[in-house]
Coordinates of C-alpha atoms and ligand atoms in Angstrom, one line a residue:
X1 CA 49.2 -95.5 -52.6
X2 CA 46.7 -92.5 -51.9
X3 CA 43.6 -93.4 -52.1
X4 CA 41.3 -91.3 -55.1
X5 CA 39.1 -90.0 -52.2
X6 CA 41.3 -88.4 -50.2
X7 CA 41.7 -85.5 -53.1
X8 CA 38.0 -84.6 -52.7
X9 CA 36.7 -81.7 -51.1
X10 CA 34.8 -82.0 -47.8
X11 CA 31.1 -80.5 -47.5
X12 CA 32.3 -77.4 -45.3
X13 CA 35.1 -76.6 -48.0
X14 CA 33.2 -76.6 -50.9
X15 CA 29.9 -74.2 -48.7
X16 CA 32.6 -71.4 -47.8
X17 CA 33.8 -71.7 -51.9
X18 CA 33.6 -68.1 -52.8
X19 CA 31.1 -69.1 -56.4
X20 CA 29.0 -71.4 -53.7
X21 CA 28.4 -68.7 -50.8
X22 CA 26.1 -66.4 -52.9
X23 CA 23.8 -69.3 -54.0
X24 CA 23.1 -68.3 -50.0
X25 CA 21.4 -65.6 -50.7
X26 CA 19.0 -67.6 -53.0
X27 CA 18.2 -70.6 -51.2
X28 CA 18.0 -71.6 -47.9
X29 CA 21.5 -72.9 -46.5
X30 CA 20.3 -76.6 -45.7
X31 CA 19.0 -77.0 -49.8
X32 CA 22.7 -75.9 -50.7
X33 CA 24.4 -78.3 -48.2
X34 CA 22.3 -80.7 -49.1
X35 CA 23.4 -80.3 -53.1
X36 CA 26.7 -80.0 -52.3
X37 CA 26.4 -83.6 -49.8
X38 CA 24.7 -85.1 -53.6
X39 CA 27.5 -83.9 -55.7
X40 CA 29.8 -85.1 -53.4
X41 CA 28.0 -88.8 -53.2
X42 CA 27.8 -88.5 -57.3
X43 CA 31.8 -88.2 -57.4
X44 CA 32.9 -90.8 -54.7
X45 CA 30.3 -92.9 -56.9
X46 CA 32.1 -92.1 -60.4
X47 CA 35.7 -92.7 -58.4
X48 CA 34.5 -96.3 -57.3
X49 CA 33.3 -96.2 -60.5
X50 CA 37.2 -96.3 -61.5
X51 CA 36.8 -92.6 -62.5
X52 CA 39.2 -89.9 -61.9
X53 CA 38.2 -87.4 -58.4
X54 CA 36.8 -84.4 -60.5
X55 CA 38.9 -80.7 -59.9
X56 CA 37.0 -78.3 -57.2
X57 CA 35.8 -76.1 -60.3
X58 CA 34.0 -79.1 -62.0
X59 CA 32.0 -80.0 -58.2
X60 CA 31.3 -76.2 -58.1
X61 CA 29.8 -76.0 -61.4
X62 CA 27.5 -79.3 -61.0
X63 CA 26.2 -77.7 -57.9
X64 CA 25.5 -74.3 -59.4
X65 CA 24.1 -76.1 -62.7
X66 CA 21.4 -78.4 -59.9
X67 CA 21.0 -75.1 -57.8
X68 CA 19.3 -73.8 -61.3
X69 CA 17.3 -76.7 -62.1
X70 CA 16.0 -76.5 -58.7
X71 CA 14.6 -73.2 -58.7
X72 CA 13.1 -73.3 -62.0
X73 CA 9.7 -74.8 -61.8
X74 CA 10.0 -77.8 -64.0
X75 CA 6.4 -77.2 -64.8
X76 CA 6.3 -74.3 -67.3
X77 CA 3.6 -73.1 -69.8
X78 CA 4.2 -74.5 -73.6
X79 CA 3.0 -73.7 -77.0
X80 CA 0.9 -76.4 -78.2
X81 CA 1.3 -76.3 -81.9
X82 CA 0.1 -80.1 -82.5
X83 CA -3.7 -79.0 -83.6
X84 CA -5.1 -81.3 -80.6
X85 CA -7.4 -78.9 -78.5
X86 CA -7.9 -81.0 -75.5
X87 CA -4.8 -82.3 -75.0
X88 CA -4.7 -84.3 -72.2
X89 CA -0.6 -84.5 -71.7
X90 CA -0.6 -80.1 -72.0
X91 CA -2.9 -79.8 -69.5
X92 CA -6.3 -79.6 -71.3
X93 CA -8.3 -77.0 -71.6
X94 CA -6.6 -73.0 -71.3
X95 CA -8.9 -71.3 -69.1
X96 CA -10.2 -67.7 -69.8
X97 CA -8.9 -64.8 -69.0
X98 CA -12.3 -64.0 -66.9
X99 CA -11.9 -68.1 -65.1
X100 CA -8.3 -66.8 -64.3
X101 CA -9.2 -63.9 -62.5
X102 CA -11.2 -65.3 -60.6
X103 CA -8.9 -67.9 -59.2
X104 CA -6.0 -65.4 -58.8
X105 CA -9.1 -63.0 -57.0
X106 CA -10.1 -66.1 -54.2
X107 CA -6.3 -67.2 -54.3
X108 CA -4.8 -63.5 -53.1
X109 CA -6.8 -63.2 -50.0
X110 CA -9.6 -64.6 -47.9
X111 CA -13.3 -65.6 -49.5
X112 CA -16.7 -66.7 -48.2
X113 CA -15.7 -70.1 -49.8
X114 CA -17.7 -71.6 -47.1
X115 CA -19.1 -68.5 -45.1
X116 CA -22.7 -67.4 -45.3
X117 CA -22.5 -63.4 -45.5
X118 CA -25.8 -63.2 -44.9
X119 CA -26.2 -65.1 -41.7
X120 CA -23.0 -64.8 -40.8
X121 CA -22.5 -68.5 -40.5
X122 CA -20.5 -71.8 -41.8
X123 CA -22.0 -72.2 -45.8
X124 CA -21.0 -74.4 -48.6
X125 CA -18.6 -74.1 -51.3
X126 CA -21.0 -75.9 -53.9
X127 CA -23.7 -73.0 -52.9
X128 CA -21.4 -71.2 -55.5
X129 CA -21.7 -73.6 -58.5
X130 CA -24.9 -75.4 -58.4
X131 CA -27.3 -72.5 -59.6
X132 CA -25.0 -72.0 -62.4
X133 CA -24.7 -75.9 -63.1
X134 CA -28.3 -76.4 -62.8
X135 CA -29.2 -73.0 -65.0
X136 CA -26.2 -74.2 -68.4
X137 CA -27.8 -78.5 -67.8
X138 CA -31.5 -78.4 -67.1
X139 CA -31.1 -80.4 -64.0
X140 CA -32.3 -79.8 -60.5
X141 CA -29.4 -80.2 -58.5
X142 CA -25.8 -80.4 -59.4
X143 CA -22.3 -80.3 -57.5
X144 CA -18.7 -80.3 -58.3
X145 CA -15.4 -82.8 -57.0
X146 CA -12.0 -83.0 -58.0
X147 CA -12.3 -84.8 -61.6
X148 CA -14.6 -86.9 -63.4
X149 CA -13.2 -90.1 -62.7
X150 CA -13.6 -89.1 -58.9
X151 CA -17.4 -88.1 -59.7
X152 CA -17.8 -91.6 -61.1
X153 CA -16.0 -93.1 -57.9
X154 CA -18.3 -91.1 -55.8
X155 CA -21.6 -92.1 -57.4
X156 CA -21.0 -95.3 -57.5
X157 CA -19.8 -96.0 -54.3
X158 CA -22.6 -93.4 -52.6
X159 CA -25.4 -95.1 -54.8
X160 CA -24.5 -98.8 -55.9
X161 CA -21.7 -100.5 -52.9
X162 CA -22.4 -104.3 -52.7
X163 CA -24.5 -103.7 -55.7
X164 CA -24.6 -104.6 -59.6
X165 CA -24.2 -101.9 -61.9
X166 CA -25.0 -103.0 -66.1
X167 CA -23.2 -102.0 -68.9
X168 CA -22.9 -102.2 -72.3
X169 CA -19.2 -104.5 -72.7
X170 CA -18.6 -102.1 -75.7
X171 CA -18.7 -99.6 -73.3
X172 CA -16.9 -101.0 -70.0
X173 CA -13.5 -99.6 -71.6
X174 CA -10.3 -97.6 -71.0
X175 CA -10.7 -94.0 -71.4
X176 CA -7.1 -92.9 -71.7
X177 CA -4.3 -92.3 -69.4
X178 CA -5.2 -95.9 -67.5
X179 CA -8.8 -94.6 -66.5
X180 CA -10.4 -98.0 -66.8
X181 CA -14.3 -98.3 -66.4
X182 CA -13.9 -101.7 -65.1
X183 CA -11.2 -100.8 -62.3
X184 CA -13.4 -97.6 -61.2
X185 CA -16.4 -99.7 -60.5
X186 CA -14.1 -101.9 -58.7
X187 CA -13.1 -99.4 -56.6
X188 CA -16.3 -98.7 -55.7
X189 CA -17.1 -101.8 -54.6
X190 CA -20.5 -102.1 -57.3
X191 CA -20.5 -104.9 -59.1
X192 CA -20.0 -104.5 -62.9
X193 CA -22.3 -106.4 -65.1
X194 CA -21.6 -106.1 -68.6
X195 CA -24.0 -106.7 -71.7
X196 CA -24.2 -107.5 -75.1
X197 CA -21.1 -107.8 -77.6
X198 CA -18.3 -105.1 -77.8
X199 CA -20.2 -104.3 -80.9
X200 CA -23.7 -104.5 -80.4
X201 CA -25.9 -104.4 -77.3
X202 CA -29.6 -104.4 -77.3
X203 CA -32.5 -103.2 -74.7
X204 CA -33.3 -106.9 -74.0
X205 CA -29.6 -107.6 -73.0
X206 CA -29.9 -105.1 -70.5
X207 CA -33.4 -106.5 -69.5
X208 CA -32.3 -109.5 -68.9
X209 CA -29.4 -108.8 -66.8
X210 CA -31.4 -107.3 -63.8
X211 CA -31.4 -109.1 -60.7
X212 CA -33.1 -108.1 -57.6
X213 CA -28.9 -106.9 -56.9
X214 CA -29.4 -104.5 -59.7
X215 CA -28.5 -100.6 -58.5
X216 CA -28.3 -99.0 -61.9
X217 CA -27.7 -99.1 -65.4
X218 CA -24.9 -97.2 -66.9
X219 CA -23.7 -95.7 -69.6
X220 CA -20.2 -94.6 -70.5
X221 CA -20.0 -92.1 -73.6
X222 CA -16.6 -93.5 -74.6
X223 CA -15.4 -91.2 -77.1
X224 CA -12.0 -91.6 -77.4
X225 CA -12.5 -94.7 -79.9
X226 CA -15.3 -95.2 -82.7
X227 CA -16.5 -98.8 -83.6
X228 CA -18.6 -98.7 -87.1
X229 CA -19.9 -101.1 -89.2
X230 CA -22.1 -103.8 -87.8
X231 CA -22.8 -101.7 -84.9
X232 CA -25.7 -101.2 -82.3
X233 CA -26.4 -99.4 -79.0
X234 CA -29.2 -98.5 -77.0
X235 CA -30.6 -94.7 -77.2
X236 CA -30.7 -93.2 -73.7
X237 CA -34.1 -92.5 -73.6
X238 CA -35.1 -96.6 -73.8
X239 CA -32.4 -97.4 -71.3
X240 CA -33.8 -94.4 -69.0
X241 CA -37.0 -95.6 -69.4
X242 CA -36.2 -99.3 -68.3
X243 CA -34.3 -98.4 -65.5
X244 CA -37.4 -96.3 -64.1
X245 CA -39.8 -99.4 -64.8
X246 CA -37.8 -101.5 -62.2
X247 CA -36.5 -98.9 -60.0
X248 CA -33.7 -98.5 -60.9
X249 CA -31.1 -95.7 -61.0
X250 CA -29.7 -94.6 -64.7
X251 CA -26.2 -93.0 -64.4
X252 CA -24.6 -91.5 -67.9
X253 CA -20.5 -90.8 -67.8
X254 CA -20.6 -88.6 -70.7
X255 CA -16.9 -87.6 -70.3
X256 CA -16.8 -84.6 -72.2
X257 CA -18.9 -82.2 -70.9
X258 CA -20.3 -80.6 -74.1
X259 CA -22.9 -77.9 -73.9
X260 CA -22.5 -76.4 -77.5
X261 CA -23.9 -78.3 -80.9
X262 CA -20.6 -79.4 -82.4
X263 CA -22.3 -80.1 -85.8
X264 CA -22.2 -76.3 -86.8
X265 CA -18.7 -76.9 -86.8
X266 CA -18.8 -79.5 -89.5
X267 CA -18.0 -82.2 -86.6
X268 CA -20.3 -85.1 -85.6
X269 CA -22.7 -84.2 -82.9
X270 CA -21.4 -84.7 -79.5
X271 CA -23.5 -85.9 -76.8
X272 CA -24.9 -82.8 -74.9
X273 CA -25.3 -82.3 -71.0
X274 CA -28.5 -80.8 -71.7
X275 CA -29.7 -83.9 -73.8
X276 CA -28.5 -86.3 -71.0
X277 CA -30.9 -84.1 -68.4
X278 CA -33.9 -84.0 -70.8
X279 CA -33.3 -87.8 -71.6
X280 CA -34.3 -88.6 -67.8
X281 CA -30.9 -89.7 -66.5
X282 CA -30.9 -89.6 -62.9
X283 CA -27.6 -88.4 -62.8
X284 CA -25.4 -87.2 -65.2
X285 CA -21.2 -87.0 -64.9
X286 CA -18.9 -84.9 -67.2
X287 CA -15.4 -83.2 -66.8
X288 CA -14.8 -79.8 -66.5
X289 CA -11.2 -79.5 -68.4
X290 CA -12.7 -81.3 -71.3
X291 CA -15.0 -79.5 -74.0
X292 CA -16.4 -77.6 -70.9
X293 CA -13.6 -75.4 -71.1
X294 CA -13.0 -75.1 -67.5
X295 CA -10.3 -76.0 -64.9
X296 CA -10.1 -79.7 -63.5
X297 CA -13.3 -80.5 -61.9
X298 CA -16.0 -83.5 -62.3
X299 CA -19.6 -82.5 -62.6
X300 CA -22.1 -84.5 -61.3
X301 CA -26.0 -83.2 -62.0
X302 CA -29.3 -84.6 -61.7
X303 CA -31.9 -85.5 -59.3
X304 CA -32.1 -83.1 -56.3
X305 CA -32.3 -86.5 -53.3
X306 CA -29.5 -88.0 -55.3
X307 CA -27.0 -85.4 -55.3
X308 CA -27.6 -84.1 -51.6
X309 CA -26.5 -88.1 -50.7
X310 CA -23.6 -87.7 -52.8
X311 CA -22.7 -83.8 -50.8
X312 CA -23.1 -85.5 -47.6
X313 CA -21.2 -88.5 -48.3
X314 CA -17.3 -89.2 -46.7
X315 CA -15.9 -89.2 -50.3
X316 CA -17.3 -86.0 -50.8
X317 CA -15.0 -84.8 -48.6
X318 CA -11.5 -86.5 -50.0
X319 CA -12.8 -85.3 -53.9
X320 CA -13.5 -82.0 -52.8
X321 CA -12.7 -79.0 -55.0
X322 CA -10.3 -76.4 -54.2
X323 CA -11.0 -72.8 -53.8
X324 CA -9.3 -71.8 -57.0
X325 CA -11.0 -74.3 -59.4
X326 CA -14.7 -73.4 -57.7
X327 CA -14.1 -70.1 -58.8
X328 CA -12.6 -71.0 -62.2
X329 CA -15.5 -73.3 -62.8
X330 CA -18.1 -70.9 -61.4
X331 CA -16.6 -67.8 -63.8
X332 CA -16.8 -70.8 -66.8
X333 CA -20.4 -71.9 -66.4
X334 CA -20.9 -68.1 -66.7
X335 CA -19.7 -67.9 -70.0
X336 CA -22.2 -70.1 -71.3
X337 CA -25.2 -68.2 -69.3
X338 CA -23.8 -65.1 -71.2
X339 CA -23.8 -67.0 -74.0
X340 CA -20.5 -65.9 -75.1
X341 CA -19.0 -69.1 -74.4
X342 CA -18.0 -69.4 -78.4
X343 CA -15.7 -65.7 -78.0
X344 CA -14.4 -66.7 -74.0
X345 CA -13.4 -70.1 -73.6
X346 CA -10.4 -70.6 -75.5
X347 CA -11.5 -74.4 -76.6
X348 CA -14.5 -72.9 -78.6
X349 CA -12.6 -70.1 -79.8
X350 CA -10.2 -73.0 -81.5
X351 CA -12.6 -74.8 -82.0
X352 CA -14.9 -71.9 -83.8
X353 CA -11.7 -70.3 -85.1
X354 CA -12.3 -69.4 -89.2
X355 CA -10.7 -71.0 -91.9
X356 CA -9.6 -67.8 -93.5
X357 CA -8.2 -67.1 -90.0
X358 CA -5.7 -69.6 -90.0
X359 CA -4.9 -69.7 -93.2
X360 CA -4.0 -66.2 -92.9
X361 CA -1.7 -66.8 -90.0
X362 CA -0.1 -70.1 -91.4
X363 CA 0.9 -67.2 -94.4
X364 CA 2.8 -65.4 -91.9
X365 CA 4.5 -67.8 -90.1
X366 CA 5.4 -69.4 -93.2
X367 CA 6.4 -66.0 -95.2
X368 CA 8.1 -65.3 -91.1
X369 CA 10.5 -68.5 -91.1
X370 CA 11.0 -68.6 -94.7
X371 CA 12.1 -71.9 -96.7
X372 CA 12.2 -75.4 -95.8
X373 CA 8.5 -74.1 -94.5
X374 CA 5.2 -74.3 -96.4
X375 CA 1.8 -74.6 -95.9
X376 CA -0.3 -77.7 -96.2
X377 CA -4.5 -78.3 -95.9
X378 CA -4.4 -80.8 -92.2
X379 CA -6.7 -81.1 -89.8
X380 CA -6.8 -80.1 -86.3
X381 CA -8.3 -82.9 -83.5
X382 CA -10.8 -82.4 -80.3
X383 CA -8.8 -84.1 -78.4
X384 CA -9.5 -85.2 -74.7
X385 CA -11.2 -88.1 -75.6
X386 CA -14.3 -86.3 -77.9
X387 CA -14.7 -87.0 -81.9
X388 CA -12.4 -89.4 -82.2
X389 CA -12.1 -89.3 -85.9
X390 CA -13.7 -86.5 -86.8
X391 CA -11.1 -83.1 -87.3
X392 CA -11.8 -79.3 -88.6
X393 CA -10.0 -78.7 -92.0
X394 CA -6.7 -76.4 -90.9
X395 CA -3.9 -75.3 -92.3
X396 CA -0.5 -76.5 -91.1
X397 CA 3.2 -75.1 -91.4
X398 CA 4.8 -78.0 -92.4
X399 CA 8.8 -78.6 -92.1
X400 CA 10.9 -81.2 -93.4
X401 CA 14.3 -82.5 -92.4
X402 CA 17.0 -79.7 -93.1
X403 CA 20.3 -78.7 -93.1
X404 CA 21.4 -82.2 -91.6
X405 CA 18.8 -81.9 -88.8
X406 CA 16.3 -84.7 -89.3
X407 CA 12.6 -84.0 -88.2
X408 CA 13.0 -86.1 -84.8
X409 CA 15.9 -83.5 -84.1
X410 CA 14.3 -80.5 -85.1
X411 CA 11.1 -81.5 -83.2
X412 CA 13.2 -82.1 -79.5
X413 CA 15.0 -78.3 -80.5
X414 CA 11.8 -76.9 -80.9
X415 CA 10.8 -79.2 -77.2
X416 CA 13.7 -78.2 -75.2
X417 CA 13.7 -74.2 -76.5
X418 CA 11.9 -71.7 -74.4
X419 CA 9.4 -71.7 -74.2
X420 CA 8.9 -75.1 -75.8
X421 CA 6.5 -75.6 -78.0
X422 CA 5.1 -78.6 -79.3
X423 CA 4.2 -79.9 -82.5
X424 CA 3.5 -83.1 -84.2
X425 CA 4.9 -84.6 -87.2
X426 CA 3.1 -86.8 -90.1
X427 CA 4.8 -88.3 -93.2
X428 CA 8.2 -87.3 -92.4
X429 CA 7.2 -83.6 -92.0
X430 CA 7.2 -81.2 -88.8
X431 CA 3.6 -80.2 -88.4
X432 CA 2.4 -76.7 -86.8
X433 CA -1.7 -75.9 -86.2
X434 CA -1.9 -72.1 -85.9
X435 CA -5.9 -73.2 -84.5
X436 CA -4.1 -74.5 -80.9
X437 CA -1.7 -71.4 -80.9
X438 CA -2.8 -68.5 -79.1
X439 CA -2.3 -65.5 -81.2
X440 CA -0.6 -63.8 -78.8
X441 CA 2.4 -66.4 -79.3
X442 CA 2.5 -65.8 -82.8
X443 CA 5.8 -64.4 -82.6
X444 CA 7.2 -66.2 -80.1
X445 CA 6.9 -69.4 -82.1
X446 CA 8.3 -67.9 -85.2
X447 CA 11.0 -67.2 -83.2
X448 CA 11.3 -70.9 -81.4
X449 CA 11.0 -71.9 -85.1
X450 CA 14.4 -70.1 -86.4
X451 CA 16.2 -71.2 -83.4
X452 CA 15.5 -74.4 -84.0
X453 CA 16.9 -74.5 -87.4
X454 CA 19.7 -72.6 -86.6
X455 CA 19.2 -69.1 -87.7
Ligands
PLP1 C1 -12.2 -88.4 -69.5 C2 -13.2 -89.3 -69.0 C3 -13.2 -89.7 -67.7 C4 -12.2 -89.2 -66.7 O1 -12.4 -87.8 -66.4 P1 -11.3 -87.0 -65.6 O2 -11.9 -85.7 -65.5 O3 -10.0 -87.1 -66.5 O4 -11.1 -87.7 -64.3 C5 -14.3 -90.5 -67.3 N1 -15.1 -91.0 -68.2 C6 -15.1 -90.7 -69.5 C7 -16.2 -91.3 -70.4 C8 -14.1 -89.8 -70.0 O5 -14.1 -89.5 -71.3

């Protein structure tokens, strides 16, 4: 008996196969050996497998279809038609169109990134940032790392190693995506000492937690969760004020890095950057991809002595910010000095977006795509950890199942189109938030829409 192998093509055969030789001219000829070598393996698998040895044509169309895959990014840009604004799992915050040329300026071609034009020597890429951190927060001194749950490594570690640090136990939590308070200070090597109930923590049970280990109190704005009822925390301001009566060091993670008064928006007030500076905290850490509106980045400002540790310190280094996202960030903070920040950054243009506005465009798309679609009154979240429960009224295109395609279906079409946009479904229904939409897209979606139902 023949064995099943023997009927396979060898590597060599299948690279000279007249449909293989012009993926030549697309990719270099080791990435198409090596496809064809993991076809190959797949078959001899499926035959031991007690499968049939597939034809030649089927081997050359699996390597063409994997050549495809390769070449296509598998990161791509979607819509985001869920109403979430900070949406941690899309990539947060859009940047603006002034943050993205910037990056694409300092990405094209050579900068002074760390080059003093005026002396003509070695400078700093946080020379760059800090006047326009320290001008939007109030604070003395301010720098930039890689993300906030770096900027809380760094702080820690810089300022409270072998050390304990207090905080609230209601507050010693898990941010999202596995960011665990707990684990960070770990990491660090401080010691976490934590205080009071989950639901209520008082001065004195800070008080009476510091030792003469004691590096700092800190607090942790955790946003992404509310606890109400019988409920009690400390105002910054009393906890500042203790730390300072023992010498001791008051650090505030406020997450979200929110600049703007969220309450003219009919939302509850977000804790401000510029409250936590005025407040006394020595140093104050916040995201820059959250309700900053910026690209990935964690902010750390406060006192001038503190942060020039935290420059000069090895961790510094590893966190450090890249090129692209100094200049992103810079070209953000100067949004808000321009105060324009409500008609630039894309999260406050949602987030500021009018009623009327979207009601208007929920018409269209609705009148566009025609029946199963209507409109319903929803609301549209923060996201990104920030107001947990609190929403801005919207109005949603709302789809239910149809023409045999239940919503779960109609919801992976709309995923797996292109581009794919995303939406979010509640009672059985296929929800779509014009507010997370760029208007641009408008048209694009209504066309994702049809598709998706089949027209
Ligand atoms: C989001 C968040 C972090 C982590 O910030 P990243 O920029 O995602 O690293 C840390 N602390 C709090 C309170 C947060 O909300």
């Amino acid at each position: 008996m023949t064995s099943p192998f023997r009927n396979l093509p060898s590597v060599s055969r299948l690279l000279v196969h007249r449909r293989i030789r012009p993926l030549l001219s697309q990719m270099a000829s080791d990435s198409v050996a090596e496809l064809v070598r993991q076809q190959l393996q797949e078959a001899r698998r499926a035959i031991a497998a007690g499968h049939e040895c597939p034809p030649t044509e089927a081997l050359v169309e699996s390597v063409l279809a994997r050549a495809e895959l390769l070449l296509q990014s598998t990161l791509r840009p979607v819509i985001n038609a869920s109403g979430v604004i900070i949406h941690t799992n899309l990539g947060r915050a859009p940047l603006s169109r002034e943050a993205i040329a910037a990056m694409e300026a300092v990405s094209r071609g050579y900068s002074n990134l760390e080059f003093d034009l005026t002396e003509g020597e070695r400078g700093h890429r946080q020379v760059h940032l800090e006047t326009l951190l320290c001008q939007i927060s109030g604070a003395q001194a301010a720098m930039a790392v890689n993300n906030n749950a770096g900027a809380v490594l760094l702080a820690l570690t810089a300022l409270a190693k072998e050390r304990e640090v207090i905080i609230s136990r209601g507050q010693a939590v898990e941010i999202g995506g596995g960011f665990r308070i707990p684990a960070v200070m770990h990491q660090s090597g401080a010691r976490l000492v934590e205080v009071g109930t989950t639901n209520r923590t008082y001065l004195s049970d800070y008080q009476q937690a510091i030792t003469s280990d004691t590096a700092a109190l800190m607090r942790v704005h955790a946003s992404n969760f509310r606890i109400i009822g019988f409920v009690e925390s400390t105002p910054l301001e009393d906890l500042v004020r203790l730390a300072h009566e023992h010498g001791l060091l008051l650090m505030d993670d406020l997450g979200s890095g929110c600049l703007i008064d969220t309450s003219q928006f009919g939302l509850a007030a977000e804790p401000t950057i510029q409250e936590s500076v005025a407040a006394g905290a020595d140093l104050t850490l916040f995201s820059g991809d959250k309700l900053l509106g910026g690209p990935q980045a964690g902010i750390i400002v406060g006192r001038e002595e503190l942060v020039a540790g935290l420059r000069r310190h090895p961790l510094a280094r590893a966190l450090r910010l890249d090129k692209a996202s100094v200049a992103a960030l810079a070209a953000t903070a100067i949004h808000y000095v321009r105060d324009e920040a409500l008609e630039k950054i894309p999260v406050w243009r949602m987030i500021a977006m009018p009623l009327p506005t979207i009601e208007r465009r929920a018409r269209r798309w609705a009148r566009a795509i025609g029946a199963p679609a209507h409109i319903l009154h929803g609301r549209s979240m923060i996201g990104g950890g920030s107001l947990p429960e609190e929403g801005l009224p919207t109005r949603v295109i709302a789809i239910p199942a149809h023409g045999g395609r239940s919503v779960t279906e109609l919801a992976q079409r709309l995923r797996l189109g292109q581009p794919p946009v995303i939406g979010r479904i509640e009672h059985d229904q296929l929800l779509l938030d014009p507010r997370t939409v760029a208007p641009a897209d408008d048209s694009t979606l209504v066309e994702a829409v049809a598709a998706a139902l089949g027209r």
